[in-house]
mmCIF file of C-alpha atoms in Angstrom:
data_model
loop_
_atom_site.group_PDB
_atom_site.id
_atom_site.type_symbol
_atom_site.label_atom_id
_atom_site.label_comp_id
_atom_site.label_asym_id
_atom_site.label_seq_id
_atom_site.Cartn_x
_atom_site.Cartn_y
_atom_site.Cartn_z
ATOM 1 C CA MET A 276 -46.966 47.548 88.481
ATOM 2 C CA THR A 277 -43.622 45.908 89.066
ATOM 3 C CA LYS A 278 -45.314 42.538 88.944
ATOM 4 C CA PHE A 279 -47.833 43.391 85.504
ATOM 5 C CA PRO A 280 -45.477 42.700 82.967
ATOM 6 C CA GLU A 281 -44.018 39.911 84.669
ATOM 7 C CA ARG A 282 -47.377 38.297 84.530
ATOM 8 C CA LEU A 283 -48.250 39.175 81.323
ATOM 9 C CA LYS A 284 -45.557 38.259 79.374
ATOM 10 C CA GLN A 285 -45.828 34.317 81.696
ATOM 11 C CA LEU A 286 -49.280 34.050 81.263
ATOM 12 C CA ARG A 287 -48.868 34.909 77.129
ATOM 13 C CA GLU A 288 -45.996 32.791 76.807
ATOM 14 C CA GLY A 289 -47.703 29.914 79.114
ATOM 15 C CA ARG A 290 -51.286 30.351 76.408
ATOM 16 C CA GLY A 291 -48.673 29.732 73.663
ATOM 17 C CA VAL A 292 -50.207 33.019 72.362
ATOM 18 C CA SER A 293 -47.751 35.911 70.336
ATOM 19 C CA GLN A 294 -47.830 39.241 71.781
ATOM 20 C CA ALA A 295 -48.987 39.632 67.863
ATOM 21 C CA THR A 296 -52.358 37.622 69.145
ATOM 22 C CA VAL A 297 -52.663 39.419 72.504
ATOM 23 C CA SER A 298 -52.677 42.991 69.349
ATOM 24 C CA LYS A 299 -55.500 41.579 67.637
ATOM 25 C CA ALA A 300 -57.657 41.031 70.949
ATOM 26 C CA MET A 301 -57.078 44.338 72.237
ATOM 27 C CA GLY A 302 -56.774 46.313 69.011
ATOM 28 C CA VAL A 303 -53.554 47.608 70.010
ATOM 29 C CA SER A 304 -50.419 47.768 68.265
ATOM 30 C CA ARG A 305 -47.999 44.778 68.648
ATOM 31 C CA TYR A 306 -45.005 46.675 69.914
ATOM 32 C CA ALA A 307 -47.482 48.199 72.653
ATOM 33 C CA VAL A 308 -48.146 44.473 73.912
ATOM 34 C CA TYR A 309 -43.984 44.668 73.536
ATOM 35 C CA SER A 310 -43.498 47.734 75.673
ATOM 36 C CA TYR A 311 -46.103 47.092 78.145
ATOM 37 C CA GLU A 312 -44.125 43.727 78.767
ATOM 38 C CA LYS A 313 -40.750 45.379 78.825
ATOM 39 C CA GLY A 314 -42.342 48.053 81.580
ATOM 40 C CA LYS A 315 -41.880 50.911 79.483
ATOM 41 C CA THR A 316 -45.082 51.681 78.980
ATOM 42 C CA ALA A 317 -48.485 50.403 80.802
ATOM 43 C CA PRO A 318 -52.834 49.652 79.212
ATOM 44 C CA THR A 319 -55.037 52.429 79.446
ATOM 45 C CA LEU A 320 -58.227 50.808 82.432
ATOM 46 C CA GLU A 321 -59.953 48.921 79.298
ATOM 47 C CA GLY A 322 -56.711 47.370 77.787
ATOM 48 C CA LEU A 323 -56.083 46.171 82.280
ATOM 49 C CA VAL A 324 -60.042 44.271 81.786
ATOM 50 C CA ILE A 325 -59.783 43.521 77.999
ATOM 51 C CA LEU A 326 -56.435 41.668 79.045
ATOM 52 C CA ALA A 327 -58.443 40.049 82.483
ATOM 53 C CA ASP A 328 -61.128 38.425 80.188
ATOM 54 C CA TYR A 329 -58.406 36.822 77.400
ATOM 55 C CA PHE A 330 -56.759 34.992 80.360
ATOM 56 C CA ASP A 331 -59.507 34.770 82.532
ATOM 57 C CA VAL A 332 -57.666 35.857 85.557
ATOM 58 C CA THR A 333 -58.399 39.021 87.861
ATOM 59 C CA THR A 334 -56.534 42.337 87.781
ATOM 60 C CA ASP A 335 -55.159 42.317 90.958
ATOM 61 C CA TYR A 336 -53.444 38.711 89.327
ATOM 62 C CA LEU A 337 -52.687 41.259 85.781
ATOM 63 C CA LEU A 338 -51.269 43.394 88.476
ATOM 64 C CA GLY A 339 -49.402 41.765 91.490
ATOM 65 C CA ARG A 340 -52.312 42.844 94.241
ATOM 66 C CA SER A 341 -52.928 38.755 94.361
ATOM 67 C CA ASP A 342 -51.399 35.578 93.449
ATOM 68 C CA GLU A 343 -54.571 33.883 92.984
ATOM 69 C CA PRO A 344 -55.746 33.933 89.235
ATOM 70 C CA LYS A 345 -59.488 34.396 90.089
#
């Protein structure tokens, strides 16, 4: 999951949303989103799907398995 932290931060900043906003959409703490972006922890499978839906990208894109967002 080496690209995941970078992709998450890039998507979040590109949309101009805060970590707090993303955390509310996921139902996790702001610190959890911070930890995802720093590569300290990873979201659950459900959390990954929520992020993909929130940013309208595929889970493969989030995980770095594809460079195509859709």
